[in-house]
Coordinates of N, CA and C in Angstrom, one line a residue:
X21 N -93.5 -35.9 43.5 CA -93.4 -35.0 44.6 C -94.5 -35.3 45.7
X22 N -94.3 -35.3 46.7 CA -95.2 -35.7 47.8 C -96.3 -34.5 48.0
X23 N -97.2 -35.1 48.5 CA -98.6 -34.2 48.5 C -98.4 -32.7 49.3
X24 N -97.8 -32.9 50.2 CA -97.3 -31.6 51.6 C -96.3 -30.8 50.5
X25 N -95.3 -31.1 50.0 CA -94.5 -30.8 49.2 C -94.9 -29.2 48.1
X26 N -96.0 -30.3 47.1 CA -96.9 -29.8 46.4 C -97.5 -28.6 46.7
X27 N -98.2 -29.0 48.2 CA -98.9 -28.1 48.4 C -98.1 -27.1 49.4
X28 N -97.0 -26.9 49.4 CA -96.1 -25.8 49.9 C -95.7 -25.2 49.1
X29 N -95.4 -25.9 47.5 CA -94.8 -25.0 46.2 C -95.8 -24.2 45.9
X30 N -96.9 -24.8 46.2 CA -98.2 -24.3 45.8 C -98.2 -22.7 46.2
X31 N -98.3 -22.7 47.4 CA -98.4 -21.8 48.5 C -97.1 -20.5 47.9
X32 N -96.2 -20.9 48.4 CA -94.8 -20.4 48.1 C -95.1 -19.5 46.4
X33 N -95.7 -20.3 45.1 CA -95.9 -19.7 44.1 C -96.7 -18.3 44.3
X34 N -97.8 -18.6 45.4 CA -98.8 -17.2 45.8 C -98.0 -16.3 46.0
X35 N -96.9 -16.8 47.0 CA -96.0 -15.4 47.5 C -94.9 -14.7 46.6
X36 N -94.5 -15.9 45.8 CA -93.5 -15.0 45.2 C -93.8 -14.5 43.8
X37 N -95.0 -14.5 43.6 CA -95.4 -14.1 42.3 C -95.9 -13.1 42.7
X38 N -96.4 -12.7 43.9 CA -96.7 -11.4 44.3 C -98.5 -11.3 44.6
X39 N -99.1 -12.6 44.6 CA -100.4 -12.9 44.9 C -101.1 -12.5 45.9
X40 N -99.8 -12.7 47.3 CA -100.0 -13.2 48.4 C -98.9 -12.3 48.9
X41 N -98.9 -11.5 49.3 CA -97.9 -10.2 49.9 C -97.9 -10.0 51.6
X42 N -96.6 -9.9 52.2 CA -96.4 -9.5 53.6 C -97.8 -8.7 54.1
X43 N -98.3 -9.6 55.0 CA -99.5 -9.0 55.9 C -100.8 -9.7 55.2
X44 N -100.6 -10.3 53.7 CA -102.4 -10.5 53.9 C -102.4 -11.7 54.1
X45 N -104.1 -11.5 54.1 CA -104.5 -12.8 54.9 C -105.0 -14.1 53.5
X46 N -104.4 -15.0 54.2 CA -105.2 -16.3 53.2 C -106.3 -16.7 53.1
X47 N -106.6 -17.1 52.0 CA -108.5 -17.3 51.5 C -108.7 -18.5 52.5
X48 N -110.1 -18.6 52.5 CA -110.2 -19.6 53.9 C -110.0 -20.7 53.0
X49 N -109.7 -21.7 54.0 CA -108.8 -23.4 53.5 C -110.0 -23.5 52.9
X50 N -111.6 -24.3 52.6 CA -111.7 -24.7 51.7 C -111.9 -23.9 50.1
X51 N -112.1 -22.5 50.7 CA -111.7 -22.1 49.2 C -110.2 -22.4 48.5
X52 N -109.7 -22.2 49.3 CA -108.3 -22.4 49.1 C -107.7 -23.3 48.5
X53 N -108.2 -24.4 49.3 CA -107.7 -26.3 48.8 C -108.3 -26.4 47.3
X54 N -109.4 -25.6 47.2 CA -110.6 -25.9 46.1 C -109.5 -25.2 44.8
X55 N -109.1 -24.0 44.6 CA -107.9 -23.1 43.6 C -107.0 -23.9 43.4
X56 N -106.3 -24.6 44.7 CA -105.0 -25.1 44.2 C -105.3 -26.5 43.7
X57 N -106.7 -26.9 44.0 CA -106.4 -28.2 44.0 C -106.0 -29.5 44.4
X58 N -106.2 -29.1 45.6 CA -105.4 -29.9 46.7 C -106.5 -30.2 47.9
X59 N -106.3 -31.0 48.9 CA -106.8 -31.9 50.0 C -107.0 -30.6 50.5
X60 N -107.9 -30.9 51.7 CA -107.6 -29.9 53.0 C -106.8 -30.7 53.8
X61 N -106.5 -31.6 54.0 CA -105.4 -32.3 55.0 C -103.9 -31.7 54.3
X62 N -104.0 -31.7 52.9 CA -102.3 -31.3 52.5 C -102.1 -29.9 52.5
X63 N -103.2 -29.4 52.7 CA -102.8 -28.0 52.6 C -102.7 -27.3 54.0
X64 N -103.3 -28.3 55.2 CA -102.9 -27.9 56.6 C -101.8 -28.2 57.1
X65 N -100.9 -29.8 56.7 CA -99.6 -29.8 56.6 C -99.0 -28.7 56.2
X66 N -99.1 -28.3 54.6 CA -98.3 -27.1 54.0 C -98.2 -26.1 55.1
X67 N -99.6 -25.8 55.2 CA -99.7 -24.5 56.5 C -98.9 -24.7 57.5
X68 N -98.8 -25.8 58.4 CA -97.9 -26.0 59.3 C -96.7 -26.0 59.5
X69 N -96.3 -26.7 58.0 CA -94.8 -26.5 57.6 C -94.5 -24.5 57.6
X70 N -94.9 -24.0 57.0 CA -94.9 -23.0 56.6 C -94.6 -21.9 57.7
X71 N -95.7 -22.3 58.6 CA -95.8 -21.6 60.0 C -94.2 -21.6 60.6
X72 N -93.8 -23.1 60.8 CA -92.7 -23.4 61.6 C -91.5 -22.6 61.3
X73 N -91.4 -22.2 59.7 CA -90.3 -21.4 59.0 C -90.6 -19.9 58.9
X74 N -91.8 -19.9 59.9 CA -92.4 -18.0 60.0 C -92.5 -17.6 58.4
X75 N -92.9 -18.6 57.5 CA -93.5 -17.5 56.8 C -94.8 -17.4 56.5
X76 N -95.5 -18.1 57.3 CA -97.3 -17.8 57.5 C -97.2 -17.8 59.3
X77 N -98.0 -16.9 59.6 CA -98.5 -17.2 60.8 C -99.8 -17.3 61.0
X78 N -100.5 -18.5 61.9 CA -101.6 -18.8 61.9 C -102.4 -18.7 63.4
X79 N -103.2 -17.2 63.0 CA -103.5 -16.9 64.4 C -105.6 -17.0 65.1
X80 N -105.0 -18.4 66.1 CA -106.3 -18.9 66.1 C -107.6 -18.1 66.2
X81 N -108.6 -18.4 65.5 CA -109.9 -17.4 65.6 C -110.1 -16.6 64.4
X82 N -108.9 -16.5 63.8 CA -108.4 -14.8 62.9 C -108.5 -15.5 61.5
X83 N -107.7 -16.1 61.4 CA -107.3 -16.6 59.8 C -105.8 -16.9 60.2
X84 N -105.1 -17.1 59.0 CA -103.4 -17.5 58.5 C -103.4 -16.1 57.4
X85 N -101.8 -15.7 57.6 CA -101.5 -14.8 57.7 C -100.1 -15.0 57.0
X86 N -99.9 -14.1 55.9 CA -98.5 -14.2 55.0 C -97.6 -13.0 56.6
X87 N -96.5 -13.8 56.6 CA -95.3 -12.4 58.1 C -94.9 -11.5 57.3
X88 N -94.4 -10.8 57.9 CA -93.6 -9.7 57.2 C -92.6 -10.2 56.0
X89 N -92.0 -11.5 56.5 CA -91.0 -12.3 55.5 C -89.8 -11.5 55.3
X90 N -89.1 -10.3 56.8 CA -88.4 -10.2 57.1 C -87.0 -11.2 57.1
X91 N -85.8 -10.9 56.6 CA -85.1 -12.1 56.4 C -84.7 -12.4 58.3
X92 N -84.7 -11.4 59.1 CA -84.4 -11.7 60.4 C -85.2 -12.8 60.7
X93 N -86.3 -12.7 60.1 CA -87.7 -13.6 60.4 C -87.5 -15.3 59.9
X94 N -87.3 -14.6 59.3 CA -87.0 -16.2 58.3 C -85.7 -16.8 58.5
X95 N -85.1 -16.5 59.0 CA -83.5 -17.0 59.0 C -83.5 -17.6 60.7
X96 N -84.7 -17.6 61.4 CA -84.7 -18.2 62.4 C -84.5 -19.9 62.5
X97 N -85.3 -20.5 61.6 CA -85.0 -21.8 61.2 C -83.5 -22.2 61.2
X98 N -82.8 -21.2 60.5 CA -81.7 -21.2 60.1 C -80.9 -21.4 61.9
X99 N -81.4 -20.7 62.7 CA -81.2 -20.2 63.8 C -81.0 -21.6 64.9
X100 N -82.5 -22.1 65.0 CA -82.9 -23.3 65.0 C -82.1 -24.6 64.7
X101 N -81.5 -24.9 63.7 CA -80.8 -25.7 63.3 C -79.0 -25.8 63.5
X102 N -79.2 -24.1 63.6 CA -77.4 -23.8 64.1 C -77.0 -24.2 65.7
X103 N -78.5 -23.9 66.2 CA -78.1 -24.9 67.8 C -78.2 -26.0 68.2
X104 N -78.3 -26.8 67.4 CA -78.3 -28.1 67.5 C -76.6 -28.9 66.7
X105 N -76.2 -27.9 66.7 CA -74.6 -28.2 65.9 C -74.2 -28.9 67.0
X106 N -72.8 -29.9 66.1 CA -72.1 -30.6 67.4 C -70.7 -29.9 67.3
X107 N -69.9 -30.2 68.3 CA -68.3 -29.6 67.9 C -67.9 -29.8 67.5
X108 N -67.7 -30.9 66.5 CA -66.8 -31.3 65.4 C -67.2 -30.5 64.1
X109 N -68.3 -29.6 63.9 CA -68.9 -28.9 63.3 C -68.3 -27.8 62.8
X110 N -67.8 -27.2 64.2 CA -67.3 -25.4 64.3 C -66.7 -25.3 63.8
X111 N -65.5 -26.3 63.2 CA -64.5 -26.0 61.3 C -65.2 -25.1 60.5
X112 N -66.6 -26.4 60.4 CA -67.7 -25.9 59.2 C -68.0 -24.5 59.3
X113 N -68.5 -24.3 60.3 CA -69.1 -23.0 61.1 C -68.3 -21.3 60.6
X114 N -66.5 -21.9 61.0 CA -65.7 -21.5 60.9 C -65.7 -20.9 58.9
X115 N -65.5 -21.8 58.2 CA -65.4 -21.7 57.5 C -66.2 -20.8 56.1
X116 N -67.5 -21.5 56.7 CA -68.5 -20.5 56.5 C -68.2 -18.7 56.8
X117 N -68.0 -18.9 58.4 CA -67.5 -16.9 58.6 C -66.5 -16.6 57.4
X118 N -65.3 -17.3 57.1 CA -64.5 -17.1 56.3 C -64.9 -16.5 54.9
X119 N -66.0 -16.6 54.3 CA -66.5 -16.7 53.6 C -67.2 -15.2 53.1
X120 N -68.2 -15.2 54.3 CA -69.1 -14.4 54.5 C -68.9 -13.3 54.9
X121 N -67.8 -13.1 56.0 CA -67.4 -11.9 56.8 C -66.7 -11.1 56.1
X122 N -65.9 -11.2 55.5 CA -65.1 -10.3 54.6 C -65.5 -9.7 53.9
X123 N -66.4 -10.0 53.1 CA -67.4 -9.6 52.0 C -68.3 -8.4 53.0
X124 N -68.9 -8.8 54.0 CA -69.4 -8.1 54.9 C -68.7 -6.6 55.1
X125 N -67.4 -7.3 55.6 CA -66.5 -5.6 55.9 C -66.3 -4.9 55.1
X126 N -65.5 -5.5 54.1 CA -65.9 -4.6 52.8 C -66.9 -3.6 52.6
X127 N -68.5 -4.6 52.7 CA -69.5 -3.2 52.3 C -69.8 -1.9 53.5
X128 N -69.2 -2.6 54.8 CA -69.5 -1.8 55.8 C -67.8 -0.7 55.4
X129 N -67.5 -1.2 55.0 CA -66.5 0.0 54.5 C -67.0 0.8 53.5
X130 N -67.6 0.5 52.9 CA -68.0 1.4 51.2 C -69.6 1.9 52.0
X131 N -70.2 1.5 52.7 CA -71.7 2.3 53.4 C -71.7 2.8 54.5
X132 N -71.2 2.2 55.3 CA -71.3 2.6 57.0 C -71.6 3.6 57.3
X133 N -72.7 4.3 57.9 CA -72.3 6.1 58.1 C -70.8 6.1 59.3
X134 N -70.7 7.4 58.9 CA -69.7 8.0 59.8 C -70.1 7.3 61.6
X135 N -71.1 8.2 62.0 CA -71.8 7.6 63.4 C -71.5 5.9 63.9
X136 N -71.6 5.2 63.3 CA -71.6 3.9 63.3 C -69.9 3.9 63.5
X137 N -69.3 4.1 62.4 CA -68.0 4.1 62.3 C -67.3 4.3 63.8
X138 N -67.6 5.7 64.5 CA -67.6 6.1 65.9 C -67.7 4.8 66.8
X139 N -68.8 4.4 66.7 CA -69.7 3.5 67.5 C -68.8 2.3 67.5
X140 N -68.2 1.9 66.3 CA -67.5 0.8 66.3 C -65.8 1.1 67.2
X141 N -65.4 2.3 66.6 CA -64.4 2.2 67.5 C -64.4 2.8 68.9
X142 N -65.2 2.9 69.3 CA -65.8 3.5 71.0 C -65.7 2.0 71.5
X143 N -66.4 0.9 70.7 CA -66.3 -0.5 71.3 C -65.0 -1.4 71.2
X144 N -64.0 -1.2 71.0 CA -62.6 -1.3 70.6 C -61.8 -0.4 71.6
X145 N -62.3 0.5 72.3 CA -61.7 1.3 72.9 C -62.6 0.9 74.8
X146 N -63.4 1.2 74.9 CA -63.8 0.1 75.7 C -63.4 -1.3 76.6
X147 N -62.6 -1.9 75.7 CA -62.1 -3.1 76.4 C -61.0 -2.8 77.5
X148 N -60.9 -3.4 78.1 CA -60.0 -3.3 79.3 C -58.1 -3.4 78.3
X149 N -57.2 -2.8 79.0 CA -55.7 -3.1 78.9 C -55.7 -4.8 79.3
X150 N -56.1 -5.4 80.1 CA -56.3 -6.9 80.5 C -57.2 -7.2 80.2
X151 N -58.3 -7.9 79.6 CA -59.4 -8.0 79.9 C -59.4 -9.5 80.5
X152 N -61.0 -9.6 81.0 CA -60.8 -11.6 81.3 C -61.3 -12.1 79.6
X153 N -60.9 -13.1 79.4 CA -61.6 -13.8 78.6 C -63.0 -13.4 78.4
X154 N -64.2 -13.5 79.5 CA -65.4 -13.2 79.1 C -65.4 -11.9 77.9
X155 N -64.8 -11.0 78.9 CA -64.8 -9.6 78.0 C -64.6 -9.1 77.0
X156 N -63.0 -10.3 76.7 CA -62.6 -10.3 75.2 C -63.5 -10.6 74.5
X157 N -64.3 -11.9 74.9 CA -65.5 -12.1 73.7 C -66.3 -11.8 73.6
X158 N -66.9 -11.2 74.6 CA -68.4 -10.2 74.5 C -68.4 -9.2 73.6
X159 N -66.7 -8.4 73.8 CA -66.3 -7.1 72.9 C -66.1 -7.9 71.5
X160 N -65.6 -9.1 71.3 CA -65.7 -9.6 69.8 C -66.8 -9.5 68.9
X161 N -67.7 -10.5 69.4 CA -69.0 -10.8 69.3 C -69.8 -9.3 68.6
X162 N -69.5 -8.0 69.7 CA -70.2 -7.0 69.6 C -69.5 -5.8 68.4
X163 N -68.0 -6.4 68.5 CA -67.2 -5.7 67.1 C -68.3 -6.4 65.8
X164 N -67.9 -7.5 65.7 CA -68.1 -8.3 64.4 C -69.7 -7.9 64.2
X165 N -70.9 -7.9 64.7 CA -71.8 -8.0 65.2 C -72.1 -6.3 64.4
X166 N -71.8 -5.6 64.8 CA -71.9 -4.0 64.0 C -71.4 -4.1 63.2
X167 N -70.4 -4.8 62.4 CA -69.8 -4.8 61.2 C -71.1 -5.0 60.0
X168 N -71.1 -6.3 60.8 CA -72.6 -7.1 59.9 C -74.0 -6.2 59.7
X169 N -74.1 -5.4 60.6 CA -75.3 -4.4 60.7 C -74.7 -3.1 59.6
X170 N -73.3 -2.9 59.5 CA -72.7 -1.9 59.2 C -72.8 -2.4 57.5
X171 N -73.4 -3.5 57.0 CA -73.1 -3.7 55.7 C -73.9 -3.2 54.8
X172 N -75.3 -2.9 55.7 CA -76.2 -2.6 54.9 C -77.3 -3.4 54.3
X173 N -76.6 -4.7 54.8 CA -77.3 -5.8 53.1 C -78.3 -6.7 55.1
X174 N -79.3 -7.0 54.9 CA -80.3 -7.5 56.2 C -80.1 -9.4 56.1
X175 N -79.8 -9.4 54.8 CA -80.1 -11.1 54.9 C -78.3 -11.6 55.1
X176 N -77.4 -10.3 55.2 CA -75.8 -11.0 55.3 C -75.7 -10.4 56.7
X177 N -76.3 -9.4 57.0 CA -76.2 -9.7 58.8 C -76.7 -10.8 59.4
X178 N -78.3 -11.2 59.2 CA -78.9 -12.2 60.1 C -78.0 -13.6 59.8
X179 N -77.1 -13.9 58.8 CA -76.7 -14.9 58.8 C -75.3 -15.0 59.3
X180 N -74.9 -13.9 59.7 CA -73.8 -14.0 60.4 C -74.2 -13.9 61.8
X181 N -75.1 -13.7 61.7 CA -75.2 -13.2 63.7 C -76.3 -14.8 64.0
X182 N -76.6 -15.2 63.4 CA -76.9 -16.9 63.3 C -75.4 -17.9 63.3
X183 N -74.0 -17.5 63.0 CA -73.2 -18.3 63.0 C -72.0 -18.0 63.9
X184 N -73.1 -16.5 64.7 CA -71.5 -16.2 65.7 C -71.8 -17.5 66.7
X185 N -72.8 -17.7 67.2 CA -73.1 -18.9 68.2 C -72.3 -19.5 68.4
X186 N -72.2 -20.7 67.4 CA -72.0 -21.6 67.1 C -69.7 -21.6 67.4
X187 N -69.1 -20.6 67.4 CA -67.9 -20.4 67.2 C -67.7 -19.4 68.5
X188 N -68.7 -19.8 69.2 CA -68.3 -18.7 70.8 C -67.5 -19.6 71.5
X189 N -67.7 -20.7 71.3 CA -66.5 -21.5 72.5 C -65.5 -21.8 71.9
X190 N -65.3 -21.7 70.5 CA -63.9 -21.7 70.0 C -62.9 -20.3 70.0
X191 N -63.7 -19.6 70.1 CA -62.7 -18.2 70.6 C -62.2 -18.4 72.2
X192 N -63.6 -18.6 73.1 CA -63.2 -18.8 74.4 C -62.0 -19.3 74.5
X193 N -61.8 -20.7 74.2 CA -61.0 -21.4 74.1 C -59.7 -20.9 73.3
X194 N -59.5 -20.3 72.2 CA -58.1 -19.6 71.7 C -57.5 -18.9 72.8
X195 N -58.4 -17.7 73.5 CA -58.3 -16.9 74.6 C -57.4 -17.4 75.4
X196 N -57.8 -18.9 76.0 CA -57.4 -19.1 77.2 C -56.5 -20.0 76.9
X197 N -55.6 -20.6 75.6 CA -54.8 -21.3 75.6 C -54.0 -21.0 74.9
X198 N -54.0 -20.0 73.5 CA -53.3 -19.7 73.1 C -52.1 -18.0 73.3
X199 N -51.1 -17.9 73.2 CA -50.4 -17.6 73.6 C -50.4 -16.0 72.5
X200 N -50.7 -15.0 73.4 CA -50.8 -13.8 72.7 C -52.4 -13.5 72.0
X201 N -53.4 -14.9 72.1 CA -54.3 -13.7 71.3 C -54.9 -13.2 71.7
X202 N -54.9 -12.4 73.1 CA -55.5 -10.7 73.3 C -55.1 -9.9 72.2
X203 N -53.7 -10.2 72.4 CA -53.1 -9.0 71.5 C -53.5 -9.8 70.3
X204 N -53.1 -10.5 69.5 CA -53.6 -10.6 68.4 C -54.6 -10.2 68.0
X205 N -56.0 -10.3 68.7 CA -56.9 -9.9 68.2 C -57.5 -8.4 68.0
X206 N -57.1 -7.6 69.1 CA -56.7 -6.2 69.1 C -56.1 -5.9 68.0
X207 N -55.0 -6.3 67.6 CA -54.4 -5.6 66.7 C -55.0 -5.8 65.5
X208 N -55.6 -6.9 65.3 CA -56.2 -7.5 63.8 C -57.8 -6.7 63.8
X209 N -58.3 -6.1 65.0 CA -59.6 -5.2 65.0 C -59.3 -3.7 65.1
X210 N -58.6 -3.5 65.1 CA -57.8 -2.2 65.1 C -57.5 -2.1 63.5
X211 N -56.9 -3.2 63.3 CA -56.4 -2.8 61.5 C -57.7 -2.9 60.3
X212 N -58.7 -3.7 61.1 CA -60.2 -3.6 60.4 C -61.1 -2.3 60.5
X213 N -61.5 -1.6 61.8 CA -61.6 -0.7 61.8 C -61.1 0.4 61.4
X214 N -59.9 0.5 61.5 CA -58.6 1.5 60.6 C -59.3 1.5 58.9
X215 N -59.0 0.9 58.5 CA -59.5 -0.3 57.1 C -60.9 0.5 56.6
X216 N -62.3 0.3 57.6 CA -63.3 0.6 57.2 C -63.5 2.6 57.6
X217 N -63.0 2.9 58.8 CA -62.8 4.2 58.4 C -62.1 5.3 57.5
X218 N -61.1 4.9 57.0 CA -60.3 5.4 55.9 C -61.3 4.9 54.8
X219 N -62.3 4.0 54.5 CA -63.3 3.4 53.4 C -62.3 3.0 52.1
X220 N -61.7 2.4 52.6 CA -60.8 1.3 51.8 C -61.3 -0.4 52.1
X221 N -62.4 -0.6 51.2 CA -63.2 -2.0 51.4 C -62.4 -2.7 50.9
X222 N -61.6 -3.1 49.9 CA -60.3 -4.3 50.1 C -59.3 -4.8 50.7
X223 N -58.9 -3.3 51.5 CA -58.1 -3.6 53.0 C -58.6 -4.4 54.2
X224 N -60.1 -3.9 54.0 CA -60.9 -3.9 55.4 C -61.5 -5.8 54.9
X225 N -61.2 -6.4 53.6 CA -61.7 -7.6 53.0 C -60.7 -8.2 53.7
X226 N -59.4 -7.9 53.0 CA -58.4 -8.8 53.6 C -57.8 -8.9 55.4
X227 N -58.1 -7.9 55.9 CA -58.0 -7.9 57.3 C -58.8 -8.7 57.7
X228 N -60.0 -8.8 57.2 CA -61.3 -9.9 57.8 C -60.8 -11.0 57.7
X229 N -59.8 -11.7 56.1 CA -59.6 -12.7 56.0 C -58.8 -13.1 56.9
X230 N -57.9 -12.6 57.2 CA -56.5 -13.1 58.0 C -56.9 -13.3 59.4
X231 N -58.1 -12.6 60.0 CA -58.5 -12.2 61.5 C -59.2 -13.9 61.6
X232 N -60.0 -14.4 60.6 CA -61.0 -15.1 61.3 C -60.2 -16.7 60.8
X233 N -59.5 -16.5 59.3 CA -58.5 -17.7 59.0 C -57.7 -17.6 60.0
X234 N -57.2 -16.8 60.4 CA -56.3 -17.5 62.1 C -57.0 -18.1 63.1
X235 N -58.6 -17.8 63.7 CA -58.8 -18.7 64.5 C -59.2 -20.0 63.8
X236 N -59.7 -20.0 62.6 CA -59.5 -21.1 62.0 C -58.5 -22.2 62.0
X237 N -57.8 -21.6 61.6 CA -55.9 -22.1 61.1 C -55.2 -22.9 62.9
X238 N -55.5 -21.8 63.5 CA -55.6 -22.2 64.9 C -56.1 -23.4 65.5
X239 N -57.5 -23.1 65.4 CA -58.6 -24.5 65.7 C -57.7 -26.1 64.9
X240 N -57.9 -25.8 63.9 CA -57.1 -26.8 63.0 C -56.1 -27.4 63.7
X241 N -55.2 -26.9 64.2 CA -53.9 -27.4 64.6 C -53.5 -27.8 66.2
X242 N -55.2 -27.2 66.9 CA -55.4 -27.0 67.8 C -56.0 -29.0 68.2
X243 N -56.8 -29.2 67.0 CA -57.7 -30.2 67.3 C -56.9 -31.0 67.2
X244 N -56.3 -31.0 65.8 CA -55.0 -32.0 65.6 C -54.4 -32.7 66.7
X245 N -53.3 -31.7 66.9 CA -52.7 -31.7 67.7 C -52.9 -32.1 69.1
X246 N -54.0 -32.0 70.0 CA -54.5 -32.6 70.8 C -55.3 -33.5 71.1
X247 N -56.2 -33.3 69.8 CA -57.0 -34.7 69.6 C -58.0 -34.7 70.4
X248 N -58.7 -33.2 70.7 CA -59.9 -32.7 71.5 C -60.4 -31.8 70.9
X249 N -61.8 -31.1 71.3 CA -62.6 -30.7 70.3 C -63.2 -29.6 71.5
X250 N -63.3 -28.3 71.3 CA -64.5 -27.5 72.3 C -65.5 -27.7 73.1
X251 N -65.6 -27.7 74.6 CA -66.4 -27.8 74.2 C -67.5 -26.9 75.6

């Protein structure tokens, strides 16, 4: 195992054994290097590395510092790496939601408060009888978006709201070429919503599936068939 490596498992073992806890501060680097064993050069790599994935922050003058280790926090990397996707990707992307989202509605069906519930269909009701394209997808974005908040669970929201990105120009694009999905989509957020207010979490599973495997299923046949890509 490489020296930086080492000395990030190193690191990483403080935290999750409970050594080294959200907010405190780290022993200064030569005591530090001196416990684990390690260089001061590999343990400033580690630190660096560490930093970049927010889970030390190192604030000059002060010391290094364990974050909150909030998963919003840490899932930025995640964040980071989803923008640099190319378009031949957003299947992947796609497929991923597939996966994840349903499971999601589900629990926002079995937790949600009531209030929320409101909140979601106030934003369903909201949208214009025509809307433009932008609006349809802002209101998408901001449906699916409280669903994920609506689940309860913090590390299955931030990772969906990390992969709406990535699949905004493939909606755009369904919008404006395919034939009916205003309505389609309406009706398939309408039967989700329906779904999680009644708190029927297997209804509101399978409506997710069908909602987001059609733009899937769509894209697919979309790319195929024309032999172009989003973009």
């Amino acid at each position: 195992m490489p020296v930086t490596d080492e000395a990030i498992e190193k690191i990483k073992a403080m935290i999750v054994t409970g050594e080294l806890g959200p907010g405190d501060r780290l022993p200064k680097e030569n005591d530090l290097a001196e416990r684990l064993g390690l260089s001061r050069n590999s343990l400033r790599e580690a630190v660096k590395a560490l930093s970049l994935i927010r889970v030390l922050d190192v604030r000059q003058g002060d010391g290094t510092y364990v974050t909150s280790l909030e998963p919003n926090l840490l899932l930025d990397a995640m964040s980071f790496v989803v923008d640099f996707h190319r378009d031949d990707t957003v299947l992947e992307f796609l497929e991923v939601r597939r996966i994840l989202e349903p499971a999601a509605t589900a629990m926002a069906a079995a937790h949600m408060p009531d209030e929320q519930i409101a909140d979601l269909r106030r934003v369903l009701d909201s949208l214009d009888e025509v809307p433009t394209i932008e609006a349809l997808v802002q209101n998408d974005l901001e449906f699916h978006r409280r669903i994920a908040a609506g689940s309860g669970n913090t590390v299955l929201c931030s990772l969906l709201d990390g992969l709406s990105g990535p699949t905004t120009r493939a909606r755009i694009w369904r919008g404006l070429t395919q034939e009916g999905a205003v309505a389609k989509t309406r009706e398939q957020h309408t039967a989700i919503c329906d779904a999680i207010e009644a708190r029927m979490p297997e209804v509101a599973r399978s409506w997710a599936t069908v909602h987001i495997a059609g733009v899937e299923q769509w894209l697919r046949s979309a790319l195929v068939g024309e032999g172009t890509q989003p973009r």
